Short mmCIF file of C-alpha atoms and ligand atoms in Angstrom, two decimals:
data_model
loop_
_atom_site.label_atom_id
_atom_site.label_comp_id
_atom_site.label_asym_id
_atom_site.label_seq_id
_atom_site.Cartn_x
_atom_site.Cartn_y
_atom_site.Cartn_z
CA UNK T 1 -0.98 -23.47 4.05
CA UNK T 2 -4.31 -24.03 2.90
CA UNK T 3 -5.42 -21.37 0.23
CA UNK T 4 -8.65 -20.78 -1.77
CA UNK T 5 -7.98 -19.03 -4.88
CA UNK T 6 -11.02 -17.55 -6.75
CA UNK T 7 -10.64 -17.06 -9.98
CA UNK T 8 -13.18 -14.02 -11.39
CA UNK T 9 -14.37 -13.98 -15.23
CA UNK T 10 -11.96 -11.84 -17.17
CA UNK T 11 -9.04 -12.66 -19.62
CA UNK T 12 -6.64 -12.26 -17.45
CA UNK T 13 -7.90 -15.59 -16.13
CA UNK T 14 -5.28 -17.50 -17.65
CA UNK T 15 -2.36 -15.51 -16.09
CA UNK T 16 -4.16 -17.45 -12.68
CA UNK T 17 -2.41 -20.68 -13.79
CA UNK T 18 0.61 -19.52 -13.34
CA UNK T 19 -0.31 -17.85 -9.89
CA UNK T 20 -1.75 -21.29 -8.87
CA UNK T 21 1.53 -22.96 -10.24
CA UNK T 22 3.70 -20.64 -7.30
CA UNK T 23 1.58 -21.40 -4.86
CA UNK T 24 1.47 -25.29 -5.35
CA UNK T 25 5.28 -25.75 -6.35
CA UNK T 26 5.92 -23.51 -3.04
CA UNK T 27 3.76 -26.48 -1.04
CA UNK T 28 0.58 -24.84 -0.73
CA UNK T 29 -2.80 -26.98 -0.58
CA UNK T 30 -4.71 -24.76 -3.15
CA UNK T 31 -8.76 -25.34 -3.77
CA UNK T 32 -9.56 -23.36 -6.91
CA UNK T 33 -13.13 -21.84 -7.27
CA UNK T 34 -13.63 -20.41 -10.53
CA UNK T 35 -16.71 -18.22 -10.87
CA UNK T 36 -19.48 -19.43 -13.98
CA UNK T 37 -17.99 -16.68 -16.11
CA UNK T 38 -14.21 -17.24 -15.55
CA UNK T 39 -15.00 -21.45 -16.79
CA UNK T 40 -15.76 -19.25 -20.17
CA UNK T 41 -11.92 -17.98 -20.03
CA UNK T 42 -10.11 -21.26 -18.39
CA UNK T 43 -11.37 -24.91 -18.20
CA UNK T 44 -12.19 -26.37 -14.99
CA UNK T 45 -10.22 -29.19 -16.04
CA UNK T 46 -7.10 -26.88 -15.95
CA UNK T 47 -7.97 -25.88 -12.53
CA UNK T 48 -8.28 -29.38 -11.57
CA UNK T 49 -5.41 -30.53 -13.00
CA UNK T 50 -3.08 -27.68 -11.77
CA UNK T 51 -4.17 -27.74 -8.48
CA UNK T 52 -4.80 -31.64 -7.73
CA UNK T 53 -8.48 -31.15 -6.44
CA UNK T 54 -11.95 -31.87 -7.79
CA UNK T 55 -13.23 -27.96 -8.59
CA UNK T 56 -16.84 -26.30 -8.25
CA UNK T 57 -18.34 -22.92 -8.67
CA UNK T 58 -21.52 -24.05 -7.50
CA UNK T 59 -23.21 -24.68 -3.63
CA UNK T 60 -25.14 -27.44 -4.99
CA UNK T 61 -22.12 -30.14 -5.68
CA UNK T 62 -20.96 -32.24 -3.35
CA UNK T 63 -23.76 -30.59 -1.23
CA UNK T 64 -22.94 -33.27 1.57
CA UNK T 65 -19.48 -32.11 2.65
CA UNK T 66 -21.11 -28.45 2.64
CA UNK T 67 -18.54 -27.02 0.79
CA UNK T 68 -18.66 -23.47 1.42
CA UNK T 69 -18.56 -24.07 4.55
CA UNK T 70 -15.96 -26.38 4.99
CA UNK T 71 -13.57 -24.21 2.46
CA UNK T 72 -14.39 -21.19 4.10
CA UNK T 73 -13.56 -22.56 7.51
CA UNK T 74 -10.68 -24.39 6.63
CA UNK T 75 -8.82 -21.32 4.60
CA UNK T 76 -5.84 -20.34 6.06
CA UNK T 77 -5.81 -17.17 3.03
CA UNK T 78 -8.01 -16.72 0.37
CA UNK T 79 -6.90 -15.02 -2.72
CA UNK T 80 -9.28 -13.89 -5.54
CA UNK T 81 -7.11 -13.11 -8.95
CA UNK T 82 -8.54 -11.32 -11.11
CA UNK T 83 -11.57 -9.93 -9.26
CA UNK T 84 -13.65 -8.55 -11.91
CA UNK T 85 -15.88 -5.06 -11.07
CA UNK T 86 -18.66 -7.64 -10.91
CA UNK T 87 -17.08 -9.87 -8.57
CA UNK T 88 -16.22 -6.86 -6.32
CA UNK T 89 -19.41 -5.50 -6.12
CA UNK T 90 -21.06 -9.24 -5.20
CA UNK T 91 -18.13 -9.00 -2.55
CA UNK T 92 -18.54 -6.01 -1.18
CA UNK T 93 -22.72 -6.31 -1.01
CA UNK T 94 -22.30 -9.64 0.69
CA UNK T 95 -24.46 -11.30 -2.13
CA UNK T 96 -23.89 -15.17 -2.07
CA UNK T 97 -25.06 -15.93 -5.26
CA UNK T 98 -22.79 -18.68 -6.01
CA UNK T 99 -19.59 -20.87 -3.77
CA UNK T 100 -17.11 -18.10 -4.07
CA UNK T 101 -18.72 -15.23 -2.87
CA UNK T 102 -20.48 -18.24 -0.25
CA UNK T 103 -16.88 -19.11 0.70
CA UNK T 104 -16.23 -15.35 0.97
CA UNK T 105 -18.96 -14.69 3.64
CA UNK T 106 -17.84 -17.85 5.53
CA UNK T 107 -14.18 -16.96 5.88
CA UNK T 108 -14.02 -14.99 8.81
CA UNK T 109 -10.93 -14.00 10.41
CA UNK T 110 -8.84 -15.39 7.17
CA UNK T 111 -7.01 -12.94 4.79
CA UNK T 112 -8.04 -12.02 2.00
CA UNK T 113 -6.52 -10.34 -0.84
CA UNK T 114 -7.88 -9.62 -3.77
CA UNK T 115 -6.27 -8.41 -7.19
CA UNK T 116 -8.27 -6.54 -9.76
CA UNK T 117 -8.51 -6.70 -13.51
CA UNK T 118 -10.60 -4.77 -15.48
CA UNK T 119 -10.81 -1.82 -18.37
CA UNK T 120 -9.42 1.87 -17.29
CA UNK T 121 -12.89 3.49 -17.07
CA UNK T 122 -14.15 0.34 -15.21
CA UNK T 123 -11.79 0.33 -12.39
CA UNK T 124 -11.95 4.18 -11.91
CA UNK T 125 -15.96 4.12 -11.83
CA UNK T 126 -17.12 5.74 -8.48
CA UNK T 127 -19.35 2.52 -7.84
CA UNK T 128 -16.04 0.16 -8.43
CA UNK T 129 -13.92 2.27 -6.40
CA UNK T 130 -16.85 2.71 -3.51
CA UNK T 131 -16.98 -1.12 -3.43
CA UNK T 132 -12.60 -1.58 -2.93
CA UNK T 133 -12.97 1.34 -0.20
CA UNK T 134 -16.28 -0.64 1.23
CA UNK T 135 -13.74 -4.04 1.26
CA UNK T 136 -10.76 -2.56 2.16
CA UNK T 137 -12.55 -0.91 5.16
CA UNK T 138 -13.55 -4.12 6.18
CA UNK T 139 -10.17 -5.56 5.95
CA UNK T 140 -9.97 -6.89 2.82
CA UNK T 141 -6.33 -5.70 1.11
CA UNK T 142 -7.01 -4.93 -2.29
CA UNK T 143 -4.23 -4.71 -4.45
CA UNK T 144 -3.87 -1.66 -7.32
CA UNK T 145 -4.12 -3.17 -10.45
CA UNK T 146 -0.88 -2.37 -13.15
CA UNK T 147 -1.17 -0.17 -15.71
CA UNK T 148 -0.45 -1.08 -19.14
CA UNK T 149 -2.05 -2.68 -22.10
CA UNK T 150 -5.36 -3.93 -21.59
CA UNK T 151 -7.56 -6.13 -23.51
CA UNK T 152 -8.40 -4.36 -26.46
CA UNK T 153 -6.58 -1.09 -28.15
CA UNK T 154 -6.77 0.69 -24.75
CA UNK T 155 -4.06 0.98 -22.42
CA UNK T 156 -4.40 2.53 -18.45
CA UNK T 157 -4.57 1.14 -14.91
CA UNK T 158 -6.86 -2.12 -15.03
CA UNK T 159 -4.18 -5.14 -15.74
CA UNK T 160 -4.17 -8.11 -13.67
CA UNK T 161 -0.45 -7.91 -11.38
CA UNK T 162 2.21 -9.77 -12.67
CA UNK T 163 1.65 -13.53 -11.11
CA UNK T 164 4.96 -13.38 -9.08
CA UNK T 165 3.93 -9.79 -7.72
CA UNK T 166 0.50 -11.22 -6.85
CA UNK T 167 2.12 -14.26 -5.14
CA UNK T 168 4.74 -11.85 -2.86
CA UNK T 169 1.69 -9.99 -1.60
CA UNK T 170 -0.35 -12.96 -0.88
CA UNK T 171 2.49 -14.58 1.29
CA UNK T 172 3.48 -11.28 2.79
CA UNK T 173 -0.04 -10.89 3.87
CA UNK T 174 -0.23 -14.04 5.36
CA UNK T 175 3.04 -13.63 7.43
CA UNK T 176 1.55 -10.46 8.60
CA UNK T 177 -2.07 -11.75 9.40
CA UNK T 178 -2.92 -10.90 12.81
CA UNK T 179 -4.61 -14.21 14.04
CA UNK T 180 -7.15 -12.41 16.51
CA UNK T 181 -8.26 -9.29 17.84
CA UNK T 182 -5.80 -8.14 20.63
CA UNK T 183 -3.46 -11.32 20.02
CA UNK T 184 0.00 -10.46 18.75
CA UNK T 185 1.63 -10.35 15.16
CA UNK T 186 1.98 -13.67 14.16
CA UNK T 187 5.68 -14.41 13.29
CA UNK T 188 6.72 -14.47 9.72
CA UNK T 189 5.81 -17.71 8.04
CA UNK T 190 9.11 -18.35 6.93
CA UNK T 191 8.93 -21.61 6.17
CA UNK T 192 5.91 -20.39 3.72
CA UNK T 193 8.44 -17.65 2.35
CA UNK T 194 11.63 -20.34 2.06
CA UNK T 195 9.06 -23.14 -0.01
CA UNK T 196 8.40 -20.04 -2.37
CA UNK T 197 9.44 -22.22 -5.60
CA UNK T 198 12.60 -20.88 -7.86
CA UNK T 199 10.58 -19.49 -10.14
CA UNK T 200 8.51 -17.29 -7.94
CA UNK T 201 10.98 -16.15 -5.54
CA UNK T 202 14.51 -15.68 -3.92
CA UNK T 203 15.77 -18.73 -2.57
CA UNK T 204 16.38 -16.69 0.43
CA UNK T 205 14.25 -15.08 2.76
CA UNK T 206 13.60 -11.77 1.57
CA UNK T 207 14.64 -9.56 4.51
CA UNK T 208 11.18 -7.48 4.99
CA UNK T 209 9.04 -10.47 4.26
CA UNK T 210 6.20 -10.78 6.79
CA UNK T 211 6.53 -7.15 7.61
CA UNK T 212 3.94 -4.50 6.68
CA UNK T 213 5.50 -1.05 5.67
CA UNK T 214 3.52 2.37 5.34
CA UNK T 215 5.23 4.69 3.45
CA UNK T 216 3.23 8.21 2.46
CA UNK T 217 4.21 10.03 -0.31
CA UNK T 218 3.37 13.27 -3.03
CA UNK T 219 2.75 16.81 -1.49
CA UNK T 220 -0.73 17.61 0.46
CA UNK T 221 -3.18 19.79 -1.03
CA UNK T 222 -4.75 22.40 1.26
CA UNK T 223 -7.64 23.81 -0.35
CA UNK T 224 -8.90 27.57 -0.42
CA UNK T 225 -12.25 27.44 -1.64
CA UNK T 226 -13.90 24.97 -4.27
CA UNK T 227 -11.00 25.53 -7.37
CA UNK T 228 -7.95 26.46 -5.35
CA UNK T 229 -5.48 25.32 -3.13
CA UNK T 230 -1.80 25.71 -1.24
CA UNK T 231 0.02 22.90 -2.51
CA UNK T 232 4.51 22.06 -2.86
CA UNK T 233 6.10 20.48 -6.02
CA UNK T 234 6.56 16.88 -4.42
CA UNK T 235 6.38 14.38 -7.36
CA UNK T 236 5.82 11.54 -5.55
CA UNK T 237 8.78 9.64 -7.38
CA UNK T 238 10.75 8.87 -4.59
CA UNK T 239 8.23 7.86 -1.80
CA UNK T 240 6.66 5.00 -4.82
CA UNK T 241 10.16 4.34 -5.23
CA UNK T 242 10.53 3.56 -1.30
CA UNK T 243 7.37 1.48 -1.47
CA UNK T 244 8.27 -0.08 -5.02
CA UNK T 245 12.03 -1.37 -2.82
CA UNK T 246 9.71 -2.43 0.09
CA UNK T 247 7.61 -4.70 -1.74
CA UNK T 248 11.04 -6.35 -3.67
CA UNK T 249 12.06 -6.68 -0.27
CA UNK T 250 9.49 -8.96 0.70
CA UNK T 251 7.15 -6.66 2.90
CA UNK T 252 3.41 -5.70 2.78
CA UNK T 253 2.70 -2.26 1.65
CA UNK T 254 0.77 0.37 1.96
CA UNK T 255 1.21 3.46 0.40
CA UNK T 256 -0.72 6.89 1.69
CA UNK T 257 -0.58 8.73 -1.96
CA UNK T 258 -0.93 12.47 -1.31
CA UNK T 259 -1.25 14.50 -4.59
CA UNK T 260 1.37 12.28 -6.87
CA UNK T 261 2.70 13.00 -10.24
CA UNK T 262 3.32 8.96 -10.60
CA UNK T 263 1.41 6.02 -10.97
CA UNK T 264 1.07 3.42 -8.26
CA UNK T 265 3.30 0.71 -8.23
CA UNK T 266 1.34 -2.69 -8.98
CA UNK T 267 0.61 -4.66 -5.83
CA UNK T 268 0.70 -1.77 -3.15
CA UNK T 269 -2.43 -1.04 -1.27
CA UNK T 270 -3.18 2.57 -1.51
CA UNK T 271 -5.21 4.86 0.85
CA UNK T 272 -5.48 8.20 -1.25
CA UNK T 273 -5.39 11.64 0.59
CA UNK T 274 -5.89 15.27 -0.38
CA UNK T 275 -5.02 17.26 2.87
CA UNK T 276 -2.35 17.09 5.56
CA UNK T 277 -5.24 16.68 8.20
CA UNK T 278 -6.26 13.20 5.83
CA UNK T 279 -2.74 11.97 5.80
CA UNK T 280 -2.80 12.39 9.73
CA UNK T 281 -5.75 10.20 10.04
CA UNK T 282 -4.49 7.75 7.35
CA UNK T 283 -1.15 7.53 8.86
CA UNK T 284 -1.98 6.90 12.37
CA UNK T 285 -5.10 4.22 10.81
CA UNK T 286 -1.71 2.83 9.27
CA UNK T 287 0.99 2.81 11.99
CA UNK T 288 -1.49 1.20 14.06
CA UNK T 289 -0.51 -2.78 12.10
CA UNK T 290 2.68 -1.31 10.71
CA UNK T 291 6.38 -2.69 11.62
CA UNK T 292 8.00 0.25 9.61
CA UNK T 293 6.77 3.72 8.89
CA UNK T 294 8.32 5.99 6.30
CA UNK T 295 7.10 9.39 6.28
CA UNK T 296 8.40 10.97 2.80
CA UNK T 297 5.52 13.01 2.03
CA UNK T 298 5.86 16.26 1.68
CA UNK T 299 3.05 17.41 4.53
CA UNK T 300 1.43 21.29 4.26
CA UNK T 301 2.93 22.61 7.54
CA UNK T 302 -0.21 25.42 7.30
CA UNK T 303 -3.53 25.17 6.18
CA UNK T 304 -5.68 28.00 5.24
CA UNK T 305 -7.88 28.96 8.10
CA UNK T 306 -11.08 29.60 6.54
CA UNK T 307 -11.97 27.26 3.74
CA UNK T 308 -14.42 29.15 1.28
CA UNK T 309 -17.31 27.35 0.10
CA UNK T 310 -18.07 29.01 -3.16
CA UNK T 311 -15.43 30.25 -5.61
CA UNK T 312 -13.63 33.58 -4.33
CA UNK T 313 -14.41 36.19 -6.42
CA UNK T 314 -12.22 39.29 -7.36
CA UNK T 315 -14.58 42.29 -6.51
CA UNK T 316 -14.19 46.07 -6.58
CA UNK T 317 -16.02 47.54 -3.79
CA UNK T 318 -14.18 45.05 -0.80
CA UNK T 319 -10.16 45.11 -0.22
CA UNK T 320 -8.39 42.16 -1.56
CA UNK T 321 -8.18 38.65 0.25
CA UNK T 322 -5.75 38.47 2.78
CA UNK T 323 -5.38 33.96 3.28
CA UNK T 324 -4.67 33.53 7.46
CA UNK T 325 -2.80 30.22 8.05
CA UNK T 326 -2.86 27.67 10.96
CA UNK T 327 -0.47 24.71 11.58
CA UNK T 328 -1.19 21.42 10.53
CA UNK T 329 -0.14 18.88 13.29
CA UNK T 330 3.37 17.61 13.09
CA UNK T 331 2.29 13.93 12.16
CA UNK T 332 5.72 12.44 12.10
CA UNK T 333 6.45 14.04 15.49
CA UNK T 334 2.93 12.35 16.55
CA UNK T 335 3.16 8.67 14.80
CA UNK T 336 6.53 8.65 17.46
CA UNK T 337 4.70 9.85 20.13
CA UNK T 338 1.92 7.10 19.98
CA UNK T 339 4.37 3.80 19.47
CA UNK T 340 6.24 5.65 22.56
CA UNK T 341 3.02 5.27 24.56
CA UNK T 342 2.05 2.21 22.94
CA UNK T 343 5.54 0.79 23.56
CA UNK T 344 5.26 -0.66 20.01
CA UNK T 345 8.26 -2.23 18.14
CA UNK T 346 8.30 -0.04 14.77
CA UNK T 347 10.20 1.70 13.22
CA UNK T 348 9.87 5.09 12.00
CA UNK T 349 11.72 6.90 9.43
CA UNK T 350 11.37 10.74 8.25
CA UNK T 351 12.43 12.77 5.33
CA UNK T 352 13.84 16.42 5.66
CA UNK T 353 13.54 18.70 2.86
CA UNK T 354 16.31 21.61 3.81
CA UNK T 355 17.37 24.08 1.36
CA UNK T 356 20.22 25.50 4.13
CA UNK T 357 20.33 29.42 4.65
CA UNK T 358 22.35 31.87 6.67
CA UNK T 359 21.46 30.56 9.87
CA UNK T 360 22.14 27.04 9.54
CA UNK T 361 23.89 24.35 6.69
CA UNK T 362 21.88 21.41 5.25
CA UNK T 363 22.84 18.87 7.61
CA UNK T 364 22.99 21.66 10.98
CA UNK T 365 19.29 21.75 10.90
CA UNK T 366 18.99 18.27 9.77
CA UNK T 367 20.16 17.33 12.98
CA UNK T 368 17.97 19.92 14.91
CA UNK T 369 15.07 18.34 13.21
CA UNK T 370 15.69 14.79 13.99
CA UNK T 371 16.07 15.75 17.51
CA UNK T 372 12.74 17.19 17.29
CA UNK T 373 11.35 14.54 15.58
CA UNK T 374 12.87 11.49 17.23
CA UNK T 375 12.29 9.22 14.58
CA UNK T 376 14.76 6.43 14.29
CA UNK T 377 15.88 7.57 10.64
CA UNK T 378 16.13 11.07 9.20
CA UNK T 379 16.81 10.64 5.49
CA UNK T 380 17.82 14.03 4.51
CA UNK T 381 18.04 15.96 0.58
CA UNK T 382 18.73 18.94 -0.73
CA UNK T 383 15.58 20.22 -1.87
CA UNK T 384 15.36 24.01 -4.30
CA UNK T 385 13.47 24.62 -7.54
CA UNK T 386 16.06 22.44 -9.78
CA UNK T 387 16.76 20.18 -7.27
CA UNK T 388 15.19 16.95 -6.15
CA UNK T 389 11.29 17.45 -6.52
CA UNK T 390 10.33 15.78 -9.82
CA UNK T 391 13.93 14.60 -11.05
CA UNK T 392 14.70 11.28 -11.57
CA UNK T 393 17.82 11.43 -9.09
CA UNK T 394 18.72 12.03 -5.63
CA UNK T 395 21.07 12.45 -2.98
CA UNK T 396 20.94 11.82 0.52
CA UNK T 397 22.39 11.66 3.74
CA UNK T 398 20.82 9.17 6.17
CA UNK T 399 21.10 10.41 10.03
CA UNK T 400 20.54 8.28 12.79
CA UNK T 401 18.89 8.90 16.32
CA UNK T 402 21.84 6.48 17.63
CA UNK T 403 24.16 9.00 16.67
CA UNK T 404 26.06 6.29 14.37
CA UNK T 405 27.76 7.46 11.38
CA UNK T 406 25.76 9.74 8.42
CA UNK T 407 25.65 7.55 5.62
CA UNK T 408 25.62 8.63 1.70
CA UNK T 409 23.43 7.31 -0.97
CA UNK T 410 22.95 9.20 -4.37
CA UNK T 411 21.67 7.63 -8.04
CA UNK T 412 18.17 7.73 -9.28
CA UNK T 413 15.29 7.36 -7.05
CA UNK T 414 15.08 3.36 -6.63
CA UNK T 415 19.20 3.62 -6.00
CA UNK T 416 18.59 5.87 -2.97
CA UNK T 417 14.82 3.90 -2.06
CA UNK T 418 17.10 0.48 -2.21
CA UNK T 419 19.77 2.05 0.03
CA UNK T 420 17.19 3.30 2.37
CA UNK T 421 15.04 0.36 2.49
CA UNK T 422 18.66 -1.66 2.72
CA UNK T 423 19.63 0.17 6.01
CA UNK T 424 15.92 -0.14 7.45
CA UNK T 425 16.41 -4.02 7.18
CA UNK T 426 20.02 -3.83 9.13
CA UNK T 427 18.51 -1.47 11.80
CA UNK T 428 15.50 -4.11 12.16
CA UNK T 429 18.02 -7.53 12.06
CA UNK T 430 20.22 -5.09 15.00
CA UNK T 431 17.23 -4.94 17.05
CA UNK T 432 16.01 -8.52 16.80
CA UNK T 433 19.26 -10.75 17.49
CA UNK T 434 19.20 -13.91 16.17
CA UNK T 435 17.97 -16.63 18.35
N1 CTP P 1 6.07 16.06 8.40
C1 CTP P 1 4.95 15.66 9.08
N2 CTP P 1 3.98 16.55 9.40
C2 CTP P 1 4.12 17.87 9.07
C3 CTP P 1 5.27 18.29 8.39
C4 CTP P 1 6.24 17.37 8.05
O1 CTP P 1 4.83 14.47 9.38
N3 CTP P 1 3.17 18.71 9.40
C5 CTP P 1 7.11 15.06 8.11
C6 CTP P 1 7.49 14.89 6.65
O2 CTP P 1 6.76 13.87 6.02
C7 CTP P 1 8.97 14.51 6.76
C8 CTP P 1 9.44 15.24 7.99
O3 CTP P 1 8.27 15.51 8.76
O4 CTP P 1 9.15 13.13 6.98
C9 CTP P 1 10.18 16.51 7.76
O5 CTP P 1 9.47 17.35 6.87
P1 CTP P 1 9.99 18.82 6.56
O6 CTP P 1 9.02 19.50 5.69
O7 CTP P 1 11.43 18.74 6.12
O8 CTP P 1 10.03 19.40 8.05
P2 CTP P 1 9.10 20.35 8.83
O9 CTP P 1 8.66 19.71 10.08
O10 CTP P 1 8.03 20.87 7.95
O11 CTP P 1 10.11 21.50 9.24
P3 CTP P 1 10.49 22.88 8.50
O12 CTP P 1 9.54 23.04 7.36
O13 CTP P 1 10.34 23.88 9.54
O14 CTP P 1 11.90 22.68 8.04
#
């Protein structure tokens, strides 16, 4: 595959050799464009020598092959490691002010990923995080940085993905590329996945690779007026854990993050949501490119009907507040609905919080609500005040719609997301046979 890898001015610049090292020993023609300030950080001489080709961050060399043109043309993925706030706002304004954000405006239909690196305060800036909604709108997947150590005393989301994290999203992303409007999924590039080089990769084929997975995850917030809202205790921990196993597994993800207690998990592409009527619009957005959808938010079943705009106030001389409800949509119930009419191949998996009472066990109105449901998968827990939300372990039961057998998983929360995302592979490889 033929891959342009930009390379933005930031430290973090030097963890790029190594990310241009996996892609090259996997068999990848790579064409490194550094920006000016990233030569500052890394030598163009490493580029050249790492990747085998003469390298330029300006239009004005070799101005007779056109070279933006040609490399933008000729991409079959671009990735640009570490895109600096800078370099993200040139990107998303569409400025062309030297041959990477050139190639950038040339490329087209071609993938791009890009995977930031930058201080805390930097990354969270409402202009930064305007310009990765402005480019992820547009198609661009941006990954979450990690959160860690950063360049100087601080420490906070803002580190550059670990090389080998950066590299499974890249090729997962190409596998999943769409190659035109209308066309079908391309098939997974496995030969791309099987030249991934020892050090980056199984030797195998990891068993999601080239599929994208949504998974949602936290607890909605319905809001009240300005300062309040109806929210649940959902943590979060186990729906990042689901999209932490998805990406080991090989797949692209993309996480809808409700109102989480955790941080992202490095490499995940993240469309954030407050309300359960957010989440609906996020999800279906989602489901729309998705092969699997995992539903383990914990969605507001009401909303408050009236939505104050000004701070309710306590006041003597009217009765108390009285909050009326309404139902939020059942969005599981209508991601199923639309791949039925679509007749799309996905698979989608829900999560029932039961606490059991006198009218029915745990499992009793498990089964009533995957019947209702019709997902494929009901992955079902125990939920009460000391159990499940925001503990470290779990234990489930996974139903199926096929009726087969209930299957068990307990441990922490990447035990059960590994046994989940386990028997979401063996219910895909079922419905593809082998050739
Ligand atoms: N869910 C959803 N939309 C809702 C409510 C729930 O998509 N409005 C999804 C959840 O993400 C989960 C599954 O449905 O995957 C089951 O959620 P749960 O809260 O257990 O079920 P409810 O439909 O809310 O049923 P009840 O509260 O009556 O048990």
């Amino acid at each position: 595959m033929r891959i342009v890898l930009g390379v933005g001015g930031g430290i973090a610049a030097y963890k790029v050799a190594s990310l241009l090292r996996l892609f090259t020993e996997a068999g990848h023609d790579v064409t490194v464009i550094p920006t000016e300030a990233a030569t500052r950080f890394v030598g163009v001489a490493t580029w050249e020598a790492l990747s085998g080709h003469p390298v330029s961050n300006s239009v004005f060399d070799a101005v007779h092959t056109v070279n933006h043109v040609r490399l933008g043309h000729e991409a079959e993925l671009i990735v640009v490691a570490p895109a600096t706030a800078d370099l993200l706002a040139r990107a998303a304004t569409g400025q062309a002010d030297d041959l990477l954000t050139n190639t950038l405006l040339m490329a087209g239909d071609c993938p791009v990923l890009m995977a930031p690196a930058m201080h805390t305060e930097m990354w969270q800036h409402p202009a930064t995080q305007a310009n990765v909604e402005t480019l992820r709108s547009r198609g661009v997947t941006v990954l979450e940085p990690a959160s860690g150590r950063l360049t100087g005393a601080d420490s906070g989301p803002g580190r550059l993905p670990e090389p080998e994290a950066i590299f499974t999203a890249a090729m997962a992303l190409a596998a999943a590329t769409v190659p035109s409007a209308g066309a079908p999924a391309a098939e997974p590039d496995v030969d791309a996945v099987l030249a991934a080089g020892p050090s980056a990769a199984p030797s195998v084929v990891p068993p999601l690779a080239g599929l994208t997975v949504t998974v949602s995850a936290g607890g909605t917030r319905e809001p009240l007026d300005p300062v309040r809202f109806l929210g649940n205790r959902s943590s979060g921990k186990q729906g990042v854990a689901l999209a932490a196993a998805a990406l080991e597994a090989g797949a692209r993800v993309r996480l809808l993050a409700a109102h989480m207690e955790v941080p992202v998990p490095a490499g995940v592409e993240v469309v954030q949501v407050e309300t359960a009527l957010e989440l609906r619009k996020a999800a279906l957005h989602a489901a729309a490119d998705s092969n699997v959808v995992i539903m383990a938010a914990a969605v507001a079943d009401f909303r408050p009907a009236d939505v104050s705009g000004t701070k309710i106030k306590k006041r003597d001389d009217v009765a108390d507040p009285v909050i009326n409800l309404v139902r939020n949509p059942d969005i599981l119930r209508e991601l199923v609905e639309v791949r039925d009419a679509a007749s799309r191949d996905q698979l989608i998996v829900g999560f029932a919080a039961e606490t059991g009472d006198a009218g029915g066990d745990v499992l009793e109105y498990a089964r009533a609500k995957l019947r209702r449901k019709a997902c494929d998968l009901l992955v079902v827990n125990q939920v009460g005040r000391d159990l499940v939300f925001g503990e470290d372990t779990n234990s489930v039961v996974i139903l199926s719609r096929d009726g087969s057998e209930p299957q068990e998983a307990s441990g922490s929360k990447s035990d059960v997301a590994a046994a989940v995302i386990d028997r979401i592979s063996a219910e895909l490889s079922r419905a593809v046979p082998p050739a």
